[in-house]
Short mmCIF file of C-alpha atoms and ligand atoms in Angstrom, two decimals:
data_model
loop_
_atom_site.label_atom_id
_atom_site.label_comp_id
_atom_site.label_asym_id
_atom_site.label_seq_id
_atom_site.Cartn_x
_atom_site.Cartn_y
_atom_site.Cartn_z
CA MET A 7 57.47 -84.27 219.22
CA SER A 8 55.96 -84.98 215.53
CA GLU A 9 57.41 -83.50 212.13
CA ALA A 10 53.93 -80.85 212.05
CA ASP A 11 54.80 -80.41 216.10
CA VAL A 12 58.74 -79.36 215.02
CA ALA A 13 56.94 -77.25 211.92
CA PHE A 14 54.54 -75.28 214.02
CA ARG A 15 57.33 -74.76 216.56
CA SER A 16 59.54 -73.51 213.98
CA LEU A 17 57.42 -70.82 212.70
CA VAL A 18 55.62 -69.63 215.96
CA ASP A 19 59.06 -69.21 217.37
CA LYS A 20 59.96 -67.05 214.29
CA PHE A 21 57.07 -64.80 214.69
CA ARG A 22 57.78 -61.39 215.47
CA PHE A 23 55.91 -58.95 217.20
CA GLU A 24 54.34 -55.99 215.61
CA ARG A 25 51.15 -54.69 217.61
CA VAL A 26 47.82 -56.28 219.31
CA LEU A 27 44.96 -56.67 216.50
CA ASN A 28 42.64 -57.03 219.59
CA SER A 29 41.85 -58.23 223.18
CA ASN A 30 38.66 -59.76 224.66
CA PRO A 31 38.45 -60.79 228.64
CA GLN A 32 35.35 -62.57 228.27
CA THR A 33 36.38 -64.73 225.84
CA LYS A 34 40.45 -64.73 227.04
CA THR A 35 41.81 -64.40 223.70
CA ILE A 36 44.72 -62.03 222.12
CA SER A 37 45.35 -61.58 218.19
CA LEU A 38 48.56 -60.42 217.89
CA LEU A 39 50.17 -58.90 214.84
CA GLY A 40 53.60 -59.87 213.53
CA PHE A 41 55.88 -61.14 211.13
CA ILE A 42 57.38 -64.24 210.15
CA ASP A 43 60.40 -64.51 207.69
CA GLU A 44 59.09 -60.77 206.50
CA LYS A 45 55.45 -61.93 206.05
CA SER A 46 52.49 -60.85 207.72
CA ALA A 47 51.45 -63.22 210.39
CA ILE A 48 48.50 -62.73 213.01
CA LEU A 49 48.76 -65.24 216.01
CA THR A 50 45.80 -65.14 218.10
CA ALA A 51 45.38 -67.21 221.61
CA GLU A 52 42.69 -68.14 223.16
CA LYS A 53 42.97 -69.40 227.15
CA THR A 54 41.40 -73.47 227.46
CA HIS A 55 38.18 -73.85 229.66
CA PHE A 56 38.58 -76.04 232.52
CA THR A 57 38.90 -79.69 232.09
CA PHE A 58 36.65 -82.21 234.04
CA ASP A 59 36.17 -85.55 233.18
CA GLU A 60 33.31 -86.22 230.95
CA ASN A 61 32.67 -89.54 232.07
CA LYS A 62 29.11 -90.10 234.17
CA VAL A 63 29.06 -90.72 237.26
CA GLY A 64 25.49 -92.03 237.55
CA SER A 65 22.33 -91.08 235.67
CA GLN A 66 18.78 -90.51 237.02
CA SER A 67 16.08 -91.18 234.33
CA GLY A 68 14.04 -88.30 234.16
CA SER A 69 9.83 -88.18 233.28
CA ASP A 70 11.16 -88.16 229.25
CA GLY A 71 12.63 -91.57 229.94
CA ILE A 72 16.37 -89.97 229.09
CA ASN A 73 19.01 -90.91 231.49
CA THR A 74 20.39 -87.68 232.51
CA PRO A 75 24.03 -87.54 234.06
CA PHE A 76 23.58 -86.11 237.54
CA PHE A 77 26.97 -85.11 238.43
CA TYR A 78 30.31 -84.95 236.76
CA HIS A 79 33.57 -86.16 237.74
CA CYS A 80 35.94 -83.86 239.22
CA GLU A 81 38.47 -85.69 240.17
CA ASN A 82 41.18 -85.85 237.73
CA GLU A 83 44.19 -85.09 238.07
CA TYR A 84 43.46 -82.01 235.84
CA SER A 85 40.34 -81.16 237.18
CA CYS A 86 39.99 -77.51 238.26
CA THR A 87 39.69 -78.79 242.25
CA ASN A 88 42.97 -81.26 242.12
CA ALA A 89 45.10 -78.95 239.58
CA MET A 90 45.69 -75.88 241.98
CA GLN A 91 49.74 -76.36 242.94
CA GLU A 92 49.46 -72.72 243.93
CA LEU A 93 46.91 -70.66 245.71
CA ARG A 94 46.95 -67.01 247.35
CA GLN A 95 44.15 -65.00 249.07
CA LEU A 96 43.45 -61.83 248.09
CA THR A 97 40.62 -60.83 250.41
CA SER A 98 37.69 -62.00 252.50
CA ASN A 99 34.99 -60.44 253.76
CA ASP A 100 31.78 -62.33 255.90
CA ILE A 101 30.97 -65.65 254.06
CA TYR A 102 33.36 -64.63 250.44
CA TYR A 103 36.71 -65.45 249.78
CA TRP A 104 38.39 -64.44 246.61
CA GLY A 105 42.10 -65.32 245.32
CA LEU A 106 44.46 -66.47 243.00
CA THR A 107 45.74 -70.03 241.60
CA VAL A 108 48.45 -71.12 239.03
CA LEU A 109 46.70 -74.54 237.85
CA LYS A 110 49.32 -77.70 237.12
CA GLN A 111 49.38 -78.01 233.21
CA ASN A 112 49.55 -80.36 230.59
CA MET A 113 49.27 -80.38 226.75
CA ASP A 114 47.20 -83.90 226.49
CA HIS A 115 45.42 -83.32 229.49
CA ASN A 116 44.90 -79.56 230.48
CA PRO A 117 46.94 -77.16 228.15
CA THR A 118 46.98 -73.39 228.65
CA ALA A 119 46.16 -72.24 225.44
CA ARG A 120 44.74 -73.10 222.23
CA LEU A 121 46.85 -71.20 219.47
CA ASN A 122 45.85 -70.19 216.17
CA LEU A 123 48.59 -69.40 213.27
CA ILE A 124 47.51 -67.43 210.07
CA TRP A 125 50.89 -67.48 208.24
CA PRO A 126 50.93 -65.53 205.35
CA ALA A 127 47.99 -63.43 206.29
CA THR A 128 46.80 -61.12 204.01
CA SER A 129 45.07 -57.54 204.60
CA VAL A 130 41.63 -58.99 204.47
CA HIS A 131 42.71 -61.20 207.33
CA ILE A 132 44.24 -58.43 209.37
CA ARG A 133 41.41 -55.82 209.27
CA LYS A 134 38.87 -59.02 210.04
CA PHE A 135 41.03 -59.32 213.68
CA GLU A 136 41.42 -55.83 213.96
CA GLN A 137 38.99 -54.23 216.63
CA GLN A 138 37.05 -51.92 214.72
CA GLN A 139 33.83 -49.58 214.63
CA LEU A 140 30.42 -51.84 213.81
CA HIS A 141 27.26 -50.97 212.62
CA LEU A 142 24.17 -52.81 211.72
CA VAL A 143 23.06 -52.48 207.91
CA ARG A 144 20.02 -53.99 206.33
CA GLU A 145 20.95 -55.45 202.61
CA THR A 146 18.30 -55.76 200.60
CA PRO A 147 18.15 -57.67 197.47
CA GLU A 148 19.48 -54.46 195.54
CA THR A 149 22.05 -53.91 197.55
CA TYR A 150 23.07 -57.44 197.49
CA GLU A 151 22.77 -57.55 193.72
CA LYS A 152 24.76 -54.47 193.35
CA ILE A 153 27.21 -54.17 195.89
CA VAL A 154 27.68 -57.87 197.87
CA LYS A 155 27.53 -60.19 194.71
CA PRO A 156 30.21 -58.68 193.11
CA TYR A 157 32.22 -58.86 195.86
CA ILE A 158 31.61 -62.13 196.83
CA ASP A 159 32.52 -63.41 193.09
CA GLU A 160 35.87 -61.57 193.77
CA MET A 161 36.23 -63.26 196.93
CA TYR A 162 35.84 -66.78 194.68
CA ASN A 163 38.76 -66.46 192.50
CA LEU A 164 40.50 -64.89 194.86
CA GLY A 165 41.44 -68.15 196.18
CA ARG A 166 40.40 -68.09 199.72
CA LEU A 167 38.93 -71.22 199.56
CA LYS A 168 42.28 -73.28 199.45
CA TRP A 169 41.20 -75.00 202.89
CA VAL A 170 38.11 -75.55 202.04
CA TYR A 171 39.41 -77.43 199.05
CA ASN A 172 42.03 -79.11 201.12
CA ILE A 173 39.50 -80.36 203.39
CA LEU A 174 37.12 -81.32 200.55
CA TYR A 175 39.32 -83.34 198.11
CA GLN A 176 43.42 -83.51 199.71
CA GLY A 177 42.55 -84.60 202.94
CA ALA A 178 43.59 -82.05 204.90
CA GLU A 179 42.69 -82.55 208.47
CA ALA A 180 41.90 -85.97 207.65
CA ASP A 181 42.56 -86.93 210.73
CA ARG A 182 40.63 -84.97 212.55
CA VAL A 183 36.80 -85.64 210.29
CA VAL A 184 33.97 -86.62 211.72
CA TYR A 185 32.24 -87.61 209.49
CA ARG A 186 32.56 -87.93 205.68
CA ASP A 187 29.32 -88.36 203.59
CA PHE A 188 30.75 -88.59 199.99
CA LEU A 189 29.20 -90.30 196.96
CA GLU A 190 30.93 -90.20 193.97
CA ASP A 191 27.83 -90.55 192.27
CA ASN A 192 25.99 -87.98 194.32
CA LYS A 193 28.37 -85.40 195.18
CA ARG A 194 25.62 -82.76 195.41
CA ASP A 195 24.36 -84.41 198.33
CA GLY A 196 28.02 -85.47 200.26
CA PHE A 197 29.43 -83.58 203.13
CA VAL A 198 31.97 -83.94 205.81
CA ILE A 199 31.81 -82.97 209.78
CA LEU A 200 35.19 -81.54 211.40
CA PRO A 201 36.08 -79.56 214.14
CA ASP A 202 36.34 -76.22 213.62
CA MET A 203 39.58 -74.57 213.92
CA LYS A 204 38.05 -72.99 216.92
CA TRP A 205 37.43 -75.94 219.62
CA ASP A 206 40.68 -77.31 220.83
CA GLY A 207 38.69 -80.94 219.82
CA VAL A 208 38.67 -81.59 224.06
CA ASN A 209 36.40 -79.92 225.65
CA LEU A 210 32.60 -80.95 224.97
CA ASP A 211 31.55 -77.67 226.85
CA ALA A 212 33.41 -76.08 223.82
CA LEU A 213 32.21 -78.30 221.21
CA TYR A 214 32.48 -76.59 217.94
CA LEU A 215 32.26 -78.24 214.45
CA VAL A 216 31.93 -77.48 210.87
CA ALA A 217 30.04 -78.85 207.93
CA ILE A 218 31.29 -78.32 205.02
CA PHE A 219 29.84 -79.30 201.67
CA TYR A 220 30.66 -80.61 198.34
CA ARG A 221 28.57 -78.57 196.48
CA ASP A 222 29.45 -75.44 195.38
CA ASP A 223 26.98 -73.42 193.42
CA LEU A 224 25.80 -72.49 197.02
CA LYS A 225 28.06 -69.33 198.58
CA SER A 226 25.89 -68.26 201.11
CA ILE A 227 22.61 -68.17 202.21
CA ARG A 228 21.42 -65.99 199.34
CA ASP A 229 21.49 -68.65 197.13
CA LEU A 230 19.13 -71.12 198.70
CA ARG A 231 15.83 -71.86 197.15
CA PRO A 232 12.77 -73.65 198.46
CA GLY A 233 13.86 -76.57 196.11
CA ASP A 234 17.25 -76.54 198.58
CA ARG A 235 14.53 -77.46 201.83
CA ASP A 236 14.39 -80.68 201.81
CA TRP A 237 18.40 -81.03 201.65
CA LEU A 238 18.70 -78.77 204.47
CA LYS A 239 15.86 -80.87 206.63
CA SER A 240 17.48 -84.14 205.82
CA LEU A 241 20.77 -82.26 206.35
CA ASN A 242 19.76 -80.85 210.15
CA THR A 243 18.06 -84.41 211.06
CA LYS A 244 21.48 -86.30 209.80
CA ILE A 245 23.60 -83.81 211.73
CA ARG A 246 21.59 -84.03 215.04
CA THR A 247 21.86 -87.74 214.57
CA ILE A 248 25.51 -88.41 213.86
CA VAL A 249 26.97 -85.78 216.26
CA PRO A 250 25.88 -86.79 219.75
CA GLY A 251 26.69 -90.83 218.70
CA CYS A 252 30.33 -89.59 217.90
CA TYR A 253 30.87 -87.89 221.28
CA ASN A 254 29.14 -91.07 222.63
CA TYR A 255 25.92 -89.16 223.93
CA ALA A 256 28.00 -87.04 226.01
CA ILE A 257 26.16 -84.03 224.01
CA ARG A 258 22.48 -84.75 222.45
CA ALA A 259 20.78 -83.53 219.62
CA ASP A 260 18.40 -80.73 221.19
CA GLU A 261 21.77 -79.25 222.83
CA LEU A 262 23.72 -78.45 219.34
CA ARG A 263 23.16 -74.88 217.93
CA ILE A 264 23.43 -75.41 213.98
CA PHE A 265 23.70 -72.43 212.29
CA VAL A 266 24.72 -69.99 209.47
CA HIS A 267 26.81 -67.06 209.04
CA TYR A 268 25.71 -64.05 206.84
CA GLN A 269 28.08 -62.17 206.11
CA PRO A 270 30.03 -65.60 206.40
CA SER A 271 34.06 -65.35 206.19
CA TYR A 272 34.14 -67.37 203.42
CA TYR A 273 32.04 -67.94 200.52
CA HIS A 274 31.78 -72.16 200.15
CA PHE A 275 27.97 -72.68 201.86
CA HIS A 276 29.36 -74.33 205.44
CA ILE A 277 27.39 -74.83 208.80
CA HIS A 278 28.28 -74.19 212.44
CA ILE A 279 27.71 -76.84 214.96
CA VAL A 280 27.99 -75.62 218.65
CA ASN A 281 27.50 -76.73 221.85
CA ILE A 282 24.58 -74.62 223.27
CA ARG A 283 26.05 -73.81 226.47
CA HIS A 284 29.00 -71.79 224.40
CA PRO A 285 28.84 -68.06 225.07
CA GLY A 286 32.35 -67.20 224.43
CA LEU A 287 32.52 -66.98 220.74
CA ASN A 288 32.68 -63.44 220.22
CA ASP A 289 30.23 -62.73 218.00
CA GLY A 290 29.94 -65.64 216.59
CA ILE A 291 26.17 -66.57 217.58
CA ALA A 292 25.12 -63.31 218.24
CA ALA A 293 22.07 -61.94 216.57
CA GLY A 294 23.14 -59.94 213.15
CA LYS A 295 25.61 -62.69 212.07
CA ALA A 296 24.02 -66.17 213.32
CA ILE A 297 21.18 -67.82 211.79
CA LEU A 298 19.49 -70.54 213.15
CA LEU A 299 19.35 -73.65 210.32
CA ASP A 300 15.65 -73.97 211.39
CA ASP A 301 15.02 -70.68 210.83
CA VAL A 302 16.38 -70.85 207.27
CA ILE A 303 14.81 -74.04 206.88
CA GLU A 304 11.65 -72.59 207.79
CA ASN A 305 11.56 -69.21 205.92
CA LEU A 306 12.29 -71.25 202.60
CA LYS A 307 8.81 -72.06 202.73
CA TYR A 308 7.79 -68.58 202.55
CA LEU A 309 10.33 -66.90 200.44
CA GLY A 310 8.78 -67.20 197.10
CA PRO A 311 10.51 -69.46 193.85
CA ASN A 312 13.84 -67.09 194.47
CA GLY A 313 14.15 -67.43 198.10
CA TYR A 314 16.65 -66.01 200.49
CA MET A 315 17.09 -63.80 197.13
CA ASN A 316 14.15 -61.78 198.22
CA LYS A 317 14.77 -61.19 201.31
CA THR A 318 16.37 -58.23 203.28
CA LEU A 319 18.83 -59.43 205.56
CA THR A 320 20.50 -57.03 208.37
CA TYR A 321 23.50 -57.84 210.39
CA VAL A 322 26.40 -56.68 211.31
CA ILE A 323 29.60 -55.55 209.90
CA GLY A 324 32.63 -53.78 210.93
CA ASP A 325 34.19 -50.70 209.17
CA ASN A 326 37.15 -52.52 208.11
CA HIS A 327 35.05 -55.04 206.18
CA ASP A 328 35.71 -54.45 202.01
CA LEU A 329 31.87 -54.15 201.84
CA TRP A 330 31.82 -51.29 204.57
CA GLY A 331 33.86 -48.94 201.99
CA ARG A 332 32.47 -50.96 199.08
CA GLY A 333 29.33 -49.22 199.65
CA LEU A 334 27.40 -50.69 202.56
CA LYS A 335 28.30 -47.09 204.63
CA ASP A 336 26.75 -45.14 202.29
CA VAL A 337 23.83 -47.50 202.15
CA VAL A 338 23.44 -47.50 206.36
CA ALA A 339 23.88 -43.35 206.16
CA LYS A 340 20.83 -43.80 203.26
CA GLN A 341 18.46 -45.99 205.30
CA LEU A 342 18.67 -44.00 208.85
CA GLU A 343 17.93 -40.81 206.88
CA GLU A 344 14.99 -42.66 205.20
CA ASP A 345 14.18 -44.09 208.39
CA GLY A 346 13.76 -40.40 209.80
CA ILE A 347 16.90 -40.96 212.48
CA PRO A 348 17.81 -37.31 212.99
CA LYS A 349 21.65 -37.02 212.07
CA THR A 350 24.17 -38.02 214.93
CA PRO A 351 24.89 -34.30 216.22
CA LYS A 352 28.71 -33.17 216.75
CA ILE A 353 29.44 -34.29 220.55
CA VAL A 354 32.33 -31.71 221.83
CA ASN A 355 34.73 -33.65 224.01
CA GLU A 356 35.50 -31.58 227.31
CA PHE A 357 39.18 -32.79 226.71
CA THR A 358 39.85 -31.96 222.77
CA GLU A 359 38.14 -28.41 223.29
CA ASP A 360 40.75 -27.83 226.24
CA GLU A 361 43.41 -28.85 224.62
CA ASP A 362 42.23 -26.69 222.03
CA GLN A 363 42.26 -23.57 223.78
CA GLU A 364 45.61 -23.96 224.90
O1 G7M B 15 31.74 -66.65 209.40
P1 G7M B 15 31.74 -68.35 208.74
O2 G7M B 15 30.46 -68.89 208.76
O3 G7M B 15 32.65 -67.91 206.95
O4 G7M B 15 32.64 -69.09 209.21
C1 G7M B 15 34.05 -70.00 208.74
C2 G7M B 15 34.60 -70.75 209.49
O5 G7M B 15 35.28 -71.86 209.13
C3 G7M B 15 34.96 -70.95 211.03
O6 G7M B 15 34.28 -70.52 212.34
C4 G7M B 15 36.30 -70.69 211.11
O7 G7M B 15 37.30 -70.82 212.54
C5 G7M B 15 36.55 -72.24 210.50
N1 G7M B 15 37.73 -71.93 209.59
C6 G7M B 15 38.63 -71.49 209.03
N2 G7M B 15 39.73 -72.24 208.90
C7 G7M B 15 40.48 -71.58 207.68
C8 G7M B 15 39.48 -73.17 208.93
C9 G7M B 15 40.31 -74.42 208.32
O8 G7M B 15 41.46 -74.23 208.01
N3 G7M B 15 39.97 -75.71 209.19
C10 G7M B 15 39.31 -75.57 209.69
N4 G7M B 15 38.39 -76.89 210.23
N5 G7M B 15 38.25 -74.76 210.26
C11 G7M B 15 38.31 -73.46 210.10
#
């Protein structure tokens, strides 16, 4: 065990469970709130995807002249077919059989789960992870100026970006960095690509990278202007050239979903790079959160000199998000009224009603 493993283990061992913040059977994740040394901690576990050997066994040349792997190796001792240590049939019916299995686990080849610990966790973290009611909001440029911008400025000053600066300037996660483009005399164009915290770094099906930029004048897409279009275009090309090469072309340029979030959690411009086959990202790639980099580049052609500052952006926000309480709740109510949507009638729950009558 390395020193880092020992430190991580001792933190996790000290975790005292308080309550479940959220769980999702589709993404196979659970987030727990607890305490470590009297300070709040959030422990998230995500069951890992099945492993299979990424080596191509053969390839066929398609009409486009590209060699396509025609099947994957599934004979590794930890692959889903070979690792079944126990097997139990639940039922069968005609040609259908279903049951349960216990797979052989191994830290290097087939770990059970990916763990993510935030400690000490702030109230913003806790509210973000907690299950909450979601709402669709249209953020006009005026709403941005009045409600969102002051919030972003506050967040920026709260020091929530330490992890970003650690990566850019302090060598944090340096052993995981996939690509660093940094020229002392051209800091503005520099960036780092590295595995996102959400990726185990092993299973290419779940490939999730993040590109973080040295320039710090962009807090979100709202700050993008037409003058940034060429920069974004060249980034888009660089990312799609570099990433496949870094993974021995097991993933191709047109298999990368490259996008930004609005609202992001962190207000220092960054881009998400995800295997197009990866469906399990909670709302991370959903409409109302993810905006494709290609669309951003295209939109900047038409948005006028103020770029994204001119656009109304529609997105999903949870009612635990600070912005909801700071005014977006009222904005939504007003928008529904202006759109002529009738007020939601009071729904009487028959169970509550019965209780009331007792
Ligand atoms: O929603 P937003 O666009 O702000 O997403 C930020 C991304 O940064 C998420 O996908 C996080 O998983 C990722 N991320 C957050 N932190 C704190 C870290 C970190 O410390 N290291 C890495 N590699 N990714 C992180």
